[in-house]
Amino acid sequence: MAKQDYKELLNELDRNKLPVHIGFIMDGNGRWAKKRNRPHLYGHRAGVKALRQVVELGVELKLQYLTFYAFSTENWSRPESEVKGLLRLLKDQLKKEIPELMEQNIYAQFIGTTVGLEENYWKEVSSLVAQTHNNTGMVVNFAFNYGGRLEIIEGFKKFMTMHPEEWHKLTPEEFGNYLWTAGQPDPDLIIRTSGEKRLSNFLLWQSAYAELYITDTLWPDFDKVELIKALLDYTSRERRFGGRNE
Ligand code: IPE
Ligand code: IPE
Ligand code: MG
């Protein structure tokens, strides 16, 4: 059967109800590769296409914030060859995509820690994304060397360093300004591919009221049609934030 045309499906979508911020836990690259008897990294490379499709549709739908979980602080425990391959893939791909990011007026940035990364590597990737920092369109966060618990602890340390006398005044609203996502709205929707039903340390603070969408589709197979399906599901939900919609 021919893959459903995304344009057709798009007609069903209520554009007034779209999420402002979507987070993606891009999982299943390894299983995708395994099914093809290929090495794990082959799956990571294939995952790039899915990411591009999501960004393209994001621009088309004028979504404002997309956050992609690219590498967790726990992913360092993987074989060294995979880690090295992933870091290199990220840098090389970013380099390739800069013209497109500029063309689409996308502001790209990393959220995560530099701990564990070589200084040269870090400098290179941050100067690449810095090229996009006058862009005013969609914001794309790459959660890279990212861990939600670390982000919270680092945020707290930052607050305490800046305002040591004011710890008793800290509120949840205020605390958001000390996280790596400072100034951004919380994700409305978190999409995880490959069927795993967990957050794996992704946006722990920010996901308090996020809608979760889990699909069995493996990340390299995720595409515009899959994203629209997730959005159709999201737009049909009733968000209550602890209140009551009478
Ligand atoms: C997710 O794919 C991508 C990263 C962790 C970078 P996996 O590599 O976790 O794929 P599976 O879960 O083994 O299939
Ligand atoms: C989460 O996937 C991290 C990323 C997508 C970068 P993992 O594959 O690392 O998560 P677990 O180990 O299954 O929880
Ligand atoms: Mg995985």
PDB file of C-alpha atoms and ligand atoms in Angstrom, residues 24-29 31 40 68-75 78 86 143 146 192 194 196 198-202, ligand 2:
ATOM      1  CA  PHE A  24      10.935  14.078  20.732  1.00  0.00           C
ATOM      2  CA  ILE A  25      12.561  11.056  22.326  1.00  0.00           C
ATOM      3  CA  MET A  26      14.100   9.652  19.181  1.00  0.00           C
ATOM      4  CA  ASP A  27      14.341   6.001  20.122  1.00  0.00           C
ATOM      5  CA  GLY A  28      14.660   2.750  18.209  1.00  0.00           C
ATOM      6  CA  ASN A  29      17.597   3.408  15.894  1.00  0.00           C
ATOM      7  CA  ARG A  31      16.431  -1.992  16.615  1.00  0.00           C
ATOM      8  CA  HIS A  40      23.842   0.257  15.413  1.00  0.00           C
ATOM      9  CA  PHE A  68      15.107  16.560  20.109  1.00  0.00           C
ATOM     10  CA  TYR A  69      16.689  14.167  22.566  1.00  0.00           C
ATOM     11  CA  ALA A  70      19.903  13.324  20.748  1.00  0.00           C
ATOM     12  CA  PHE A  71      22.247  12.043  23.443  1.00  0.00           C
ATOM     13  CA  SER A  72      21.603  11.480  27.126  1.00  0.00           C
ATOM     14  CA  THR A  73      24.068  11.752  29.987  1.00  0.00           C
ATOM     15  CA  GLU A  74      23.448   8.009  30.399  1.00  0.00           C
ATOM     16  CA  ASN A  75      24.320   7.225  26.787  1.00  0.00           C
ATOM     17  CA  ARG A  78      27.391   2.627  25.440  1.00  0.00           C
ATOM     18  CA  LEU A  86      27.189   9.530  17.418  1.00  0.00           C
ATOM     19  CA  ALA A 143      19.157  17.902  23.984  1.00  0.00           C
ATOM     20  CA  TYR A 146      21.435  16.117  28.372  1.00  0.00           C
ATOM     21  CA  ARG A 192       8.535   8.799  22.021  1.00  0.00           C
ATOM     22  CA  SER A 194       9.835   2.562  19.460  1.00  0.00           C
ATOM     23  CA  GLU A 196       9.179   2.385  25.255  1.00  0.00           C
ATOM     24  CA  ARG A 198       9.347   6.049  29.880  1.00  0.00           C
ATOM     25  CA  LEU A 199      10.949   9.482  29.900  1.00  0.00           C
ATOM     26  CA  SER A 200      14.558   8.297  30.291  1.00  0.00           C
ATOM     27  CA  ASN A 201      15.584  11.518  32.075  1.00  0.00           C
ATOM     28  CA  PHE A 202      14.144  13.831  29.373  1.00  0.00           C
TER      29      PHE A 202
HETATM   30  C1  IPE B   2      16.681   7.838  25.334  1.00  0.00           C
HETATM   31  O1  IPE B   2      16.824   6.634  24.662  1.00  0.00           O
HETATM   32  C2  IPE B   2      17.790   8.777  24.940  1.00  0.00           C
HETATM   33  C3  IPE B   2      17.715   9.323  23.601  1.00  0.00           C
HETATM   34  C4  IPE B   2      16.764   9.134  22.743  1.00  0.00           C
HETATM   35  C5  IPE B   2      18.823  10.181  23.252  1.00  0.00           C
HETATM   36  P1  IPE B   2      17.594   5.405  25.336  1.00  0.00           P
HETATM   37  O2  IPE B   2      17.525   4.293  24.367  1.00  0.00           O
HETATM   38  O3  IPE B   2      18.930   5.828  25.794  1.00  0.00           O
HETATM   39  O4  IPE B   2      16.687   5.118  26.616  1.00  0.00           O
HETATM   40  P2  IPE B   2      16.503   3.814  27.487  1.00  0.00           P
HETATM   41  O5  IPE B   2      17.878   3.345  27.854  1.00  0.00           O
HETATM   42  O6  IPE B   2      15.797   2.804  26.655  1.00  0.00           O
HETATM   43  O7  IPE B   2      15.677   4.242  28.646  1.00  0.00           O
END
